[in-house]
PDB file of C-alpha atoms and ligand atoms in Angstrom:
ATOM      1  CA  MET A  33     178.132 136.294 115.867  1.00 86.00           C
ATOM      2  CA  GLY A  34     178.003 132.613 116.617  1.00 78.00           C
ATOM      3  CA  GLY A  35     180.503 130.425 118.420  1.00 72.00           C
ATOM      4  CA  THR A  36     181.789 128.834 115.212  1.00 76.00           C
ATOM      5  CA  LYS A  37     180.243 130.873 112.428  1.00 82.00           C
ATOM      6  CA  ALA A  38     179.042 134.381 111.673  1.00 87.00           C
ATOM      7  CA  LEU A  39     176.092 135.232 109.466  1.00 88.00           C
ATOM      8  CA  ALA A  40     176.127 138.658 107.821  1.00 91.00           C
ATOM      9  CA  ALA A  41     173.563 140.524 105.775  1.00 94.00           C
ATOM     10  CA  LEU A  42     173.493 143.727 103.820  1.00 96.00           C
ATOM     11  CA  ILE A  43     170.166 145.264 104.708  1.00 96.00           C
ATOM     12  CA  ASN A  44     168.042 148.406 104.622  1.00 94.00           C
ATOM     13  CA  SER A  45     164.454 149.234 105.430  1.00 93.00           C
ATOM     14  CA  ASN A  46     163.525 149.685 101.773  1.00 94.00           C
ATOM     15  CA  LYS A  47     164.773 146.496 100.216  1.00 94.00           C
ATOM     16  CA  GLY A  48     165.129 144.241 103.251  1.00 94.00           C
ATOM     17  CA  ILE A  49     167.950 141.742 102.955  1.00 95.00           C
ATOM     18  CA  ILE A  50     169.993 142.538  99.848  1.00 94.00           C
ATOM     19  CA  ALA A  51     172.826 140.072 100.355  1.00 92.00           C
ATOM     20  CA  ARG A  52     173.894 137.513 102.902  1.00 91.00           C
ATOM     21  CA  LYS A  53     177.095 135.707 103.693  1.00 90.00           C
ATOM     22  CA  LYS A  54     178.195 133.056 106.131  1.00 87.00           C
ATOM     23  CA  VAL A  55     181.716 132.568 107.376  1.00 84.00           C
ATOM     24  CA  ALA A  56     183.427 130.073 109.667  1.00 83.00           C
ATOM     25  CA  THR A  57     185.067 132.013 112.463  1.00 78.00           C
ATOM     26  CA  GLY A  58     187.116 129.405 114.260  1.00 68.00           C
ATOM     27  CA  THR A  59     186.252 128.623 117.837  1.00 61.00           C
ATOM     28  CA  GLY A  60     185.870 132.206 118.955  1.00 54.00           C
ATOM     29  CA  LYS A  61     188.441 131.655 121.680  1.00 63.00           C
ATOM     30  CA  ASP A  62     190.999 133.861 119.927  1.00 78.00           C
ATOM     31  CA  ALA A  63     189.509 137.364 119.806  1.00 84.00           C
ATOM     32  CA  ALA A  64     191.977 138.702 117.207  1.00 86.00           C
ATOM     33  CA  GLU A  65     191.313 135.806 114.819  1.00 85.00           C
ATOM     34  CA  TYR A  66     187.596 136.136 115.379  1.00 86.00           C
ATOM     35  CA  LEU A  67     187.589 139.853 114.607  1.00 90.00           C
ATOM     36  CA  LYS A  68     189.640 139.289 111.478  1.00 90.00           C
ATOM     37  CA  SER A  69     187.054 136.916 110.054  1.00 88.00           C
ATOM     38  CA  LEU A  70     184.274 139.268 111.101  1.00 90.00           C
ATOM     39  CA  SER A  71     185.842 142.316 109.419  1.00 93.00           C
ATOM     40  CA  GLY A  72     186.646 140.100 106.418  1.00 92.00           C
ATOM     41  CA  ILE A  73     183.030 139.167 105.809  1.00 92.00           C
ATOM     42  CA  ILE A  74     181.997 142.839 106.089  1.00 93.00           C
ATOM     43  CA  LYS A  75     184.671 143.986 103.642  1.00 94.00           C
ATOM     44  CA  ASP A  76     183.731 141.169 101.229  1.00 93.00           C
ATOM     45  CA  ILE A  77     180.099 142.287 101.092  1.00 93.00           C
ATOM     46  CA  VAL A  78     181.040 145.950 100.605  1.00 93.00           C
ATOM     47  CA  LYS A  79     183.432 144.995  97.793  1.00 94.00           C
ATOM     48  CA  GLU A  80     181.105 142.536  96.117  1.00 93.00           C
ATOM     49  CA  TYR A  81     178.267 145.055  95.931  1.00 93.00           C
ATOM     50  CA  LYS A  82     180.596 147.897  94.920  1.00 94.00           C
ATOM     51  CA  LEU A  83     179.416 150.021  97.825  1.00 94.00           C
ATOM     52  CA  LYS A  84     181.047 153.254  98.879  1.00 95.00           C
ATOM     53  CA  ASP A  85     182.037 153.574 102.540  1.00 93.00           C
ATOM     54  CA  GLU A  86     179.517 156.372 103.065  1.00 93.00           C
ATOM     55  CA  GLN A  87     176.701 154.065 101.969  1.00 94.00           C
ATOM     56  CA  ILE A  88     177.200 151.928 105.062  1.00 96.00           C
ATOM     57  CA  ALA A  89     175.382 153.562 107.995  1.00 96.00           C
ATOM     58  CA  ALA A  90     176.453 151.050 110.615  1.00 97.00           C
ATOM     59  CA  VAL A  91     177.626 147.549 111.311  1.00 97.00           C
ATOM     60  CA  CYS A  92     175.307 145.948 113.870  1.00 97.00           C
ATOM     61  CA  VAL A  93     176.601 142.934 115.719  1.00 96.00           C
ATOM     62  CA  GLY A  94     174.354 140.445 117.494  1.00 95.00           C
ATOM     63  CA  VAL A  95     175.984 138.648 120.400  1.00 93.00           C
ATOM     64  CA  ALA A  96     174.814 135.597 122.327  1.00 91.00           C
ATOM     65  CA  GLY A  97     175.548 136.841 125.800  1.00 91.00           C
ATOM     66  CA  SER A  98     175.339 139.979 127.892  1.00 93.00           C
ATOM     67  CA  VAL A  99     176.385 143.228 126.273  1.00 96.00           C
ATOM     68  CA  ASN A 100     176.327 146.945 126.968  1.00 97.00           C
ATOM     69  CA  PRO A 101     174.975 148.510 123.771  1.00 97.00           C
ATOM     70  CA  HIS A 102     176.096 151.982 124.879  1.00 97.00           C
ATOM     71  CA  SER A 103     179.766 151.230 125.550  1.00 97.00           C
ATOM     72  CA  GLY A 104     180.040 148.409 123.006  1.00 97.00           C
ATOM     73  CA  VAL A 105     181.387 145.991 125.596  1.00 97.00           C
ATOM     74  CA  ILE A 106     180.587 142.283 125.493  1.00 95.00           C
ATOM     75  CA  THR A 107     180.263 141.752 129.241  1.00 94.00           C
ATOM     76  CA  PHE A 108     180.141 137.981 129.040  1.00 91.00           C
ATOM     77  CA  SER A 109     179.640 135.546 126.198  1.00 89.00           C
ATOM     78  CA  PRO A 110     180.437 131.952 127.142  1.00 83.00           C
ATOM     79  CA  ASN A 111     179.746 130.842 123.530  1.00 80.00           C
ATOM     80  CA  LEU A 112     182.335 133.209 122.123  1.00 84.00           C
ATOM     81  CA  GLY A 113     184.746 132.883 125.023  1.00 84.00           C
ATOM     82  CA  LEU A 114     184.720 136.663 125.459  1.00 88.00           C
ATOM     83  CA  LYS A 115     184.530 138.619 128.695  1.00 91.00           C
ATOM     84  CA  ASP A 116     184.609 142.422 129.186  1.00 95.00           C
ATOM     85  CA  PHE A 117     185.643 142.838 125.591  1.00 94.00           C
ATOM     86  CA  ASN A 118     185.019 146.139 123.796  1.00 96.00           C
ATOM     87  CA  ILE A 119     184.071 144.979 120.333  1.00 95.00           C
ATOM     88  CA  LYS A 120     182.916 148.419 119.264  1.00 96.00           C
ATOM     89  CA  GLU A 121     186.496 149.693 119.629  1.00 96.00           C
ATOM     90  CA  ALA A 122     188.284 146.542 118.482  1.00 96.00           C
ATOM     91  CA  LEU A 123     186.166 145.982 115.360  1.00 96.00           C
ATOM     92  CA  GLY A 124     185.996 149.749 114.812  1.00 96.00           C
ATOM     93  CA  GLU A 125     189.771 149.743 114.264  1.00 97.00           C
ATOM     94  CA  LEU A 126     189.437 147.276 111.408  1.00 97.00           C
ATOM     95  CA  ILE A 127     186.532 148.837 109.483  1.00 97.00           C
ATOM     96  CA  PRO A 128     185.576 152.447 108.701  1.00 96.00           C
ATOM     97  CA  TYR A 129     181.942 152.160 109.900  1.00 97.00           C
ATOM     98  CA  PRO A 130     180.215 152.782 113.240  1.00 96.00           C
ATOM     99  CA  VAL A 131     179.898 149.509 115.169  1.00 97.00           C
ATOM    100  CA  LEU A 132     176.818 148.803 117.301  1.00 98.00           C
ATOM    101  CA  ILE A 133     176.137 145.752 119.427  1.00 97.00           C
ATOM    102  CA  GLU A 134     173.098 144.167 120.986  1.00 98.00           C
ATOM    103  CA  ASN A 135     172.191 140.829 122.509  1.00 96.00           C
ATOM    104  CA  ASP A 136     171.081 138.511 119.697  1.00 94.00           C
ATOM    105  CA  VAL A 137     167.706 137.719 121.268  1.00 96.00           C
ATOM    106  CA  ASN A 138     166.990 141.433 121.737  1.00 97.00           C
ATOM    107  CA  LEU A 139     167.901 141.971 118.095  1.00 97.00           C
ATOM    108  CA  GLY A 140     165.496 139.173 117.152  1.00 97.00           C
ATOM    109  CA  ALA A 141     162.740 140.855 119.163  1.00 98.00           C
ATOM    110  CA  LEU A 142     163.444 144.169 117.419  1.00 98.00           C
ATOM    111  CA  GLY A 143     163.301 142.421 114.051  1.00 97.00           C
ATOM    112  CA  VAL A 144     159.955 140.803 114.873  1.00 97.00           C
ATOM    113  CA  LYS A 145     158.598 144.101 116.165  1.00 97.00           C
ATOM    114  CA  TYR A 146     159.562 146.247 113.180  1.00 96.00           C
ATOM    115  CA  TYR A 147     159.715 143.773 110.280  1.00 96.00           C
ATOM    116  CA  GLY A 148     157.633 140.792 111.401  1.00 96.00           C
ATOM    117  CA  LEU A 149     154.455 139.937 113.259  1.00 97.00           C
ATOM    118  CA  GLY A 150     154.932 142.714 115.820  1.00 96.00           C
ATOM    119  CA  LYS A 151     154.322 145.667 113.525  1.00 95.00           C
ATOM    120  CA  ASN A 152     151.061 146.618 115.227  1.00 95.00           C
ATOM    121  CA  ALA A 153     152.011 145.545 118.741  1.00 97.00           C
ATOM    122  CA  ARG A 154     152.776 147.968 121.533  1.00 97.00           C
ATOM    123  CA  ASP A 155     153.664 145.586 124.367  1.00 97.00           C
ATOM    124  CA  MET A 156     155.239 142.447 123.002  1.00 98.00           C
ATOM    125  CA  LEU A 157     157.329 139.515 124.105  1.00 98.00           C
ATOM    126  CA  ALA A 158     159.418 137.574 121.580  1.00 98.00           C
ATOM    127  CA  VAL A 159     160.474 134.157 122.855  1.00 98.00           C
ATOM    128  CA  PHE A 160     163.078 132.014 121.139  1.00 96.00           C
ATOM    129  CA  VAL A 161     163.234 128.337 122.023  1.00 96.00           C
ATOM    130  CA  GLY A 162     166.422 126.551 120.993  1.00 91.00           C
ATOM    131  CA  THR A 163     169.535 125.394 122.834  1.00 90.00           C
ATOM    132  CA  GLY A 164     168.273 127.652 125.609  1.00 93.00           C
ATOM    133  CA  ILE A 165     165.220 129.891 125.933  1.00 96.00           C
ATOM    134  CA  GLY A 166     165.613 133.648 125.586  1.00 95.00           C
ATOM    135  CA  ALA A 167     163.207 136.536 125.260  1.00 97.00           C
ATOM    136  CA  GLY A 168     163.148 140.165 124.249  1.00 98.00           C
ATOM    137  CA  PHE A 169     160.559 142.619 125.621  1.00 97.00           C
ATOM    138  CA  ILE A 170     159.096 145.491 123.694  1.00 97.00           C
ATOM    139  CA  PHE A 171     157.295 147.962 125.942  1.00 97.00           C
ATOM    140  CA  ASP A 172     155.452 150.887 124.496  1.00 96.00           C
ATOM    141  CA  GLY A 173     157.047 150.143 121.131  1.00 94.00           C
ATOM    142  CA  LYS A 174     160.599 150.174 122.480  1.00 96.00           C
ATOM    143  CA  LEU A 175     163.048 147.493 123.480  1.00 97.00           C
ATOM    144  CA  PHE A 176     163.206 147.138 127.269  1.00 98.00           C
ATOM    145  CA  ARG A 177     166.796 146.403 128.308  1.00 97.00           C
ATOM    146  CA  GLY A 178     166.764 146.670 132.097  1.00 96.00           C
ATOM    147  CA  ALA A 179     169.273 148.265 134.491  1.00 96.00           C
ATOM    148  CA  ASN A 180     172.186 146.051 133.414  1.00 94.00           C
ATOM    149  CA  PHE A 181     170.894 145.379 129.900  1.00 95.00           C
ATOM    150  CA  ALA A 182     170.031 141.852 131.045  1.00 94.00           C
ATOM    151  CA  ALA A 183     166.223 141.934 130.822  1.00 95.00           C
ATOM    152  CA  GLY A 184     164.463 139.020 129.168  1.00 95.00           C
ATOM    153  CA  GLU A 185     166.364 136.117 130.733  1.00 94.00           C
ATOM    154  CA  ILE A 186     163.169 134.092 131.007  1.00 96.00           C
ATOM    155  CA  GLY A 187     165.103 130.876 130.463  1.00 96.00           C
ATOM    156  CA  HIS A 188     166.155 131.052 134.100  1.00 96.00           C
ATOM    157  CA  ILE A 189     162.743 131.409 135.696  1.00 97.00           C
ATOM    158  CA  LYS A 190     162.475 128.522 138.132  1.00 97.00           C
ATOM    159  CA  VAL A 191     159.724 126.148 137.067  1.00 98.00           C
ATOM    160  CA  GLU A 192     160.625 122.950 138.918  1.00 97.00           C
ATOM    161  CA  GLU A 193     161.996 122.897 142.444  1.00 96.00           C
ATOM    162  CA  GLY A 194     164.965 120.517 142.449  1.00 95.00           C
ATOM    163  CA  GLY A 195     164.567 120.026 138.686  1.00 97.00           C
ATOM    164  CA  PRO A 196     167.308 119.355 136.106  1.00 97.00           C
ATOM    165  CA  LEU A 197     170.604 121.247 136.342  1.00 97.00           C
ATOM    166  CA  CYS A 198     170.736 124.372 134.182  1.00 95.00           C
ATOM    167  CA  GLY A 199     173.757 125.883 132.428  1.00 91.00           C
ATOM    168  CA  CYS A 200     173.552 128.792 134.902  1.00 92.00           C
ATOM    169  CA  GLY A 201     174.280 126.478 137.841  1.00 94.00           C
ATOM    170  CA  ASN A 202     170.760 126.454 139.287  1.00 96.00           C
ATOM    171  CA  HIS A 203     168.247 123.635 139.139  1.00 98.00           C
ATOM    172  CA  GLY A 204     164.819 123.556 137.512  1.00 97.00           C
ATOM    173  CA  CYS A 205     165.140 126.638 135.277  1.00 97.00           C
ATOM    174  CA  PHE A 206     162.624 127.053 132.440  1.00 98.00           C
ATOM    175  CA  GLU A 207     165.247 126.268 129.784  1.00 97.00           C
ATOM    176  CA  ALA A 208     166.515 123.236 131.682  1.00 97.00           C
ATOM    177  CA  VAL A 209     162.974 121.838 131.401  1.00 98.00           C
ATOM    178  CA  ALA A 210     161.594 123.079 128.073  1.00 98.00           C
ATOM    179  CA  SER A 211     164.422 123.956 125.635  1.00 96.00           C
ATOM    180  CA  ARG A 212     165.383 121.701 122.735  1.00 95.00           C
ATOM    181  CA  THR A 213     168.416 120.670 124.788  1.00 95.00           C
ATOM    182  CA  ALA A 214     166.106 119.575 127.604  1.00 97.00           C
ATOM    183  CA  ILE A 215     163.781 117.665 125.254  1.00 97.00           C
ATOM    184  CA  ASP A 216     166.821 115.963 123.726  1.00 97.00           C
ATOM    185  CA  ARG A 217     168.194 115.039 127.160  1.00 96.00           C
ATOM    186  CA  GLU A 218     164.907 113.540 128.388  1.00 97.00           C
ATOM    187  CA  ILE A 219     164.310 111.547 125.184  1.00 97.00           C
ATOM    188  CA  LYS A 220     167.842 110.091 125.346  1.00 97.00           C
ATOM    189  CA  LYS A 221     167.428 109.226 129.019  1.00 96.00           C
ATOM    190  CA  GLU A 222     164.410 107.061 128.187  1.00 96.00           C
ATOM    191  CA  LEU A 223     166.033 105.588 125.078  1.00 96.00           C
ATOM    192  CA  LYS A 224     168.906 104.399 127.252  1.00 95.00           C
ATOM    193  CA  LYS A 225     166.396 102.651 129.481  1.00 95.00           C
ATOM    194  CA  GLY A 226     165.220 100.765 126.393  1.00 94.00           C
ATOM    195  CA  GLU A 227     162.117 102.810 125.598  1.00 95.00           C
ATOM    196  CA  LYS A 228     160.858 102.082 122.068  1.00 95.00           C
ATOM    197  CA  SER A 229     161.087 104.931 119.589  1.00 97.00           C
ATOM    198  CA  ILE A 230     162.027 105.653 115.994  1.00 97.00           C
ATOM    199  CA  LEU A 231     164.714 107.867 117.532  1.00 96.00           C
ATOM    200  CA  LYS A 232     166.516 104.850 119.035  1.00 94.00           C
ATOM    201  CA  GLU A 233     169.672 105.527 116.999  1.00 94.00           C
ATOM    202  CA  PHE A 234     170.221 108.599 119.215  1.00 94.00           C
ATOM    203  CA  ALA A 235     170.419 106.571 122.446  1.00 92.00           C
ATOM    204  CA  ALA A 236     174.197 106.706 122.628  1.00 88.00           C
ATOM    205  CA  SER A 237     174.754 109.686 120.318  1.00 89.00           C
ATOM    206  CA  ASP A 238     176.498 112.886 121.394  1.00 89.00           C
ATOM    207  CA  LYS A 239     174.686 114.763 118.659  1.00 90.00           C
ATOM    208  CA  GLN A 240     171.560 116.707 119.566  1.00 91.00           C
ATOM    209  CA  ILE A 241     168.386 115.497 117.892  1.00 95.00           C
ATOM    210  CA  LYS A 242     167.620 118.132 115.283  1.00 94.00           C
ATOM    211  CA  SER A 243     164.278 119.946 115.229  1.00 94.00           C
ATOM    212  CA  LYS A 244     163.457 118.462 111.821  1.00 95.00           C
ATOM    213  CA  VAL A 245     164.081 114.947 113.151  1.00 97.00           C
ATOM    214  CA  LEU A 246     161.775 115.661 116.096  1.00 97.00           C
ATOM    215  CA  ALA A 247     159.139 116.995 113.696  1.00 97.00           C
ATOM    216  CA  ASN A 248     159.364 113.826 111.644  1.00 97.00           C
ATOM    217  CA  ALA A 249     159.050 111.652 114.754  1.00 98.00           C
ATOM    218  CA  VAL A 250     155.898 113.503 115.830  1.00 97.00           C
ATOM    219  CA  LYS A 251     154.454 113.167 112.331  1.00 97.00           C
ATOM    220  CA  LYS A 252     154.936 109.426 112.629  1.00 97.00           C
ATOM    221  CA  ASN A 253     153.191 109.437 116.014  1.00 97.00           C
ATOM    222  CA  ASP A 254     156.320 108.488 117.926  1.00 98.00           C
ATOM    223  CA  LYS A 255     155.140 108.241 121.525  1.00 98.00           C
ATOM    224  CA  LEU A 256     158.423 109.219 123.165  1.00 98.00           C
ATOM    225  CA  ALA A 257     158.993 112.363 121.090  1.00 98.00           C
ATOM    226  CA  THR A 258     155.333 113.357 121.434  1.00 98.00           C
ATOM    227  CA  LYS A 259     155.442 112.906 125.219  1.00 98.00           C
ATOM    228  CA  HIS A 260     158.493 115.077 125.824  1.00 98.00           C
ATOM    229  CA  LEU A 261     157.523 117.763 123.352  1.00 98.00           C
ATOM    230  CA  THR A 262     154.065 117.941 124.925  1.00 98.00           C
ATOM    231  CA  ARG A 263     155.633 118.335 128.349  1.00 98.00           C
ATOM    232  CA  ALA A 264     157.850 121.152 127.103  1.00 98.00           C
ATOM    233  CA  CYS A 265     154.873 122.884 125.436  1.00 98.00           C
ATOM    234  CA  LYS A 266     152.838 122.770 128.654  1.00 98.00           C
ATOM    235  CA  THR A 267     155.707 124.367 130.573  1.00 98.00           C
ATOM    236  CA  ILE A 268     156.123 127.025 127.880  1.00 98.00           C
ATOM    237  CA  GLY A 269     152.391 127.812 128.041  1.00 98.00           C
ATOM    238  CA  ASN A 270     152.489 128.071 131.843  1.00 98.00           C
ATOM    239  CA  VAL A 271     155.470 130.421 131.910  1.00 98.00           C
ATOM    240  CA  LEU A 272     153.978 132.631 129.209  1.00 98.00           C
ATOM    241  CA  ALA A 273     150.743 132.774 131.228  1.00 98.00           C
ATOM    242  CA  ASP A 274     152.721 133.884 134.327  1.00 98.00           C
ATOM    243  CA  ILE A 275     154.409 136.613 132.307  1.00 98.00           C
ATOM    244  CA  THR A 276     151.099 137.718 130.814  1.00 97.00           C
ATOM    245  CA  ASN A 277     149.509 137.901 134.267  1.00 97.00           C
ATOM    246  CA  LEU A 278     152.406 140.117 135.313  1.00 97.00           C
ATOM    247  CA  LEU A 279     152.643 142.370 132.258  1.00 97.00           C
ATOM    248  CA  ASN A 280     149.317 142.265 130.364  1.00 97.00           C
ATOM    249  CA  LEU A 281     150.987 142.136 126.941  1.00 96.00           C
ATOM    250  CA  ASP A 282     149.197 142.381 123.615  1.00 95.00           C
ATOM    251  CA  LEU A 283     151.371 140.001 121.608  1.00 98.00           C
ATOM    252  CA  ILE A 284     153.614 137.004 122.237  1.00 98.00           C
ATOM    253  CA  VAL A 285     155.683 135.773 119.305  1.00 98.00           C
ATOM    254  CA  LEU A 286     157.432 132.425 119.496  1.00 98.00           C
ATOM    255  CA  GLY A 287     160.443 131.538 117.396  1.00 96.00           C
ATOM    256  CA  GLY A 288     163.562 129.411 117.322  1.00 93.00           C
ATOM    257  CA  GLY A 289     164.333 126.177 115.475  1.00 92.00           C
ATOM    258  CA  VAL A 290     162.118 123.811 117.420  1.00 95.00           C
ATOM    259  CA  ILE A 291     159.046 126.074 117.224  1.00 96.00           C
ATOM    260  CA  GLU A 292     159.530 126.793 113.526  1.00 94.00           C
ATOM    261  CA  ALA A 293     159.869 123.104 112.671  1.00 95.00           C
ATOM    262  CA  LEU A 294     156.994 122.003 114.917  1.00 97.00           C
ATOM    263  CA  ASP A 295     154.636 124.988 115.105  1.00 97.00           C
ATOM    264  CA  LYS A 296     151.538 123.032 114.019  1.00 97.00           C
ATOM    265  CA  PHE A 297     152.095 120.511 116.798  1.00 98.00           C
ATOM    266  CA  MET A 298     153.433 122.789 119.516  1.00 98.00           C
ATOM    267  CA  MET A 299     151.373 125.965 119.252  1.00 98.00           C
ATOM    268  CA  PRO A 300     147.956 124.407 120.074  1.00 98.00           C
ATOM    269  CA  ILE A 301     149.382 122.725 123.211  1.00 98.00           C
ATOM    270  CA  ILE A 302     151.196 125.902 124.275  1.00 98.00           C
ATOM    271  CA  LYS A 303     147.995 127.897 123.797  1.00 98.00           C
ATOM    272  CA  GLU A 304     145.892 125.400 125.712  1.00 98.00           C
ATOM    273  CA  SER A 305     148.070 125.519 128.817  1.00 98.00           C
ATOM    274  CA  PHE A 306     148.467 129.273 128.381  1.00 98.00           C
ATOM    275  CA  TYR A 307     144.740 130.006 128.436  1.00 97.00           C
ATOM    276  CA  LYS A 308     144.226 127.579 131.304  1.00 97.00           C
ATOM    277  CA  ASN A 309     146.631 129.612 133.448  1.00 97.00           C
ATOM    278  CA  ALA A 310     146.378 133.197 132.230  1.00 98.00           C
ATOM    279  CA  LEU A 311     143.862 135.489 133.853  1.00 98.00           C
ATOM    280  CA  PRO A 312     141.054 136.424 131.445  1.00 97.00           C
ATOM    281  CA  THR A 313     141.635 140.126 132.066  1.00 97.00           C
ATOM    282  CA  SER A 314     145.374 139.776 131.360  1.00 97.00           C
ATOM    283  CA  SER A 315     145.030 137.653 128.223  1.00 97.00           C
ATOM    284  CA  LYS A 316     141.986 139.301 126.645  1.00 96.00           C
ATOM    285  CA  GLY A 317     142.799 140.289 123.055  1.00 96.00           C
ATOM    286  CA  LEU A 318     146.320 138.892 123.329  1.00 97.00           C
ATOM    287  CA  LYS A 319     147.696 137.032 120.318  1.00 97.00           C
ATOM    288  CA  ILE A 320     150.181 134.168 120.491  1.00 98.00           C
ATOM    289  CA  LEU A 321     151.853 133.580 117.136  1.00 98.00           C
ATOM    290  CA  ALA A 322     154.814 131.689 115.696  1.00 97.00           C
ATOM    291  CA  THR A 323     157.304 133.686 113.638  1.00 95.00           C
ATOM    292  CA  LYS A 324     158.682 132.409 110.363  1.00 87.00           C
ATOM    293  CA  LEU A 325     161.507 134.944 110.227  1.00 92.00           C
ATOM    294  CA  GLY A 326     164.090 132.475 111.575  1.00 88.00           C
ATOM    295  CA  ASP A 327     167.630 133.849 111.829  1.00 87.00           C
ATOM    296  CA  ASP A 328     166.501 136.796 109.729  1.00 93.00           C
ATOM    297  CA  ALA A 329     164.683 138.273 112.748  1.00 95.00           C
ATOM    298  CA  ALA A 330     168.022 139.241 114.324  1.00 95.00           C
ATOM    299  CA  LEU A 331     169.338 140.553 110.993  1.00 95.00           C
ATOM    300  CA  TYR A 332     166.287 142.814 110.603  1.00 96.00           C
ATOM    301  CA  GLY A 333     166.770 143.962 114.189  1.00 97.00           C
ATOM    302  CA  GLY A 334     169.922 145.742 113.061  1.00 97.00           C
ATOM    303  CA  ILE A 335     167.853 148.402 111.293  1.00 97.00           C
ATOM    304  CA  PRO A 336     165.945 149.709 114.362  1.00 97.00           C
ATOM    305  CA  LEU A 337     169.141 149.359 116.442  1.00 98.00           C
ATOM    306  CA  ALA A 338     171.065 151.664 114.089  1.00 97.00           C
ATOM    307  CA  GLU A 339     168.119 154.060 113.931  1.00 97.00           C
ATOM    308  CA  GLU A 340     167.927 154.205 117.725  1.00 97.00           C
ATOM    309  CA  PHE A 341     171.624 154.704 118.469  1.00 97.00           C
ATOM    310  CA  LEU A 342     172.627 156.856 115.511  1.00 96.00           C
ATOM    311  CA  ASN A 343     169.368 158.763 115.216  1.00 95.00           C
ATOM    312  CA  ILE A 344     169.167 158.135 111.485  1.00 94.00           C
ATOM    313  CA  LYS A 345     166.864 156.459 108.969  1.00 92.00           C
ATOM    314  CA  VAL A 346     168.373 153.351 107.425  1.00 90.00           C
TER     315      VAL A 346
HETATM  316 ZN1  LIG B1132     169.264 128.689 134.628  1.00 83.88          ZN
END
């Protein structure tokens, strides 16, 4: 579930993604409208592939925000404009299948663990860098959710005392310094001051500079883009080193638009600052890799989610 669109896939562990569909959902401010488009896309797929109701084991919904996967309540999703909303019940009234929910980043981590680079990992962190920075933890092969199902909010680790304002209201959070939004903000700030760059058209633009545009700028040795991306990478490496010193993980997987578009540039810098700051005993044997699963990571995460909550094989 996104704020303005939903992406759906028909999926099982045998064939992977069998079909996918995208639908515009409106703003997400009207829950009834939103659910109608969501149930519509599900019914369309079932109809198109001539599936029987009993062939659908579950509908797994990924939500940007905090959720309770047991009760099916979206506790708070600013993107969707939903608060304390039981989507399991509400969507369950519109479709004849069990509805499961999970935070979208957690779903992504599950996807990476079971269908991506994490297959052989026991203790893994999946980090997604985009508009914000989120992470999902796998401990001992299982998703770690925390007491209030809010584990993995690494985007709000404080990295800069008195730093830039974060969406959460605090200053100097990791994502306020190293997300794509932060890179975009810093580049534009310097463009406004007259700094030379091939990105100069963005100086007065409300649009975020896309990852592909950043990648192109780096390819052309644009100093401004290179400077701010390098800064973000160093911060990412430092935070991942802190987490590794704390948890002694065996795998860190990085994903999200900016990493996927710029992995060749970003990963070496991230790794350099990581190994400079991680303790040798904590980082020994650890792998840091970039996923190529993209949005599909969260889609794949639906399979282990259904298997966990319904105790079935999908
Ligand atoms: Zn924050």
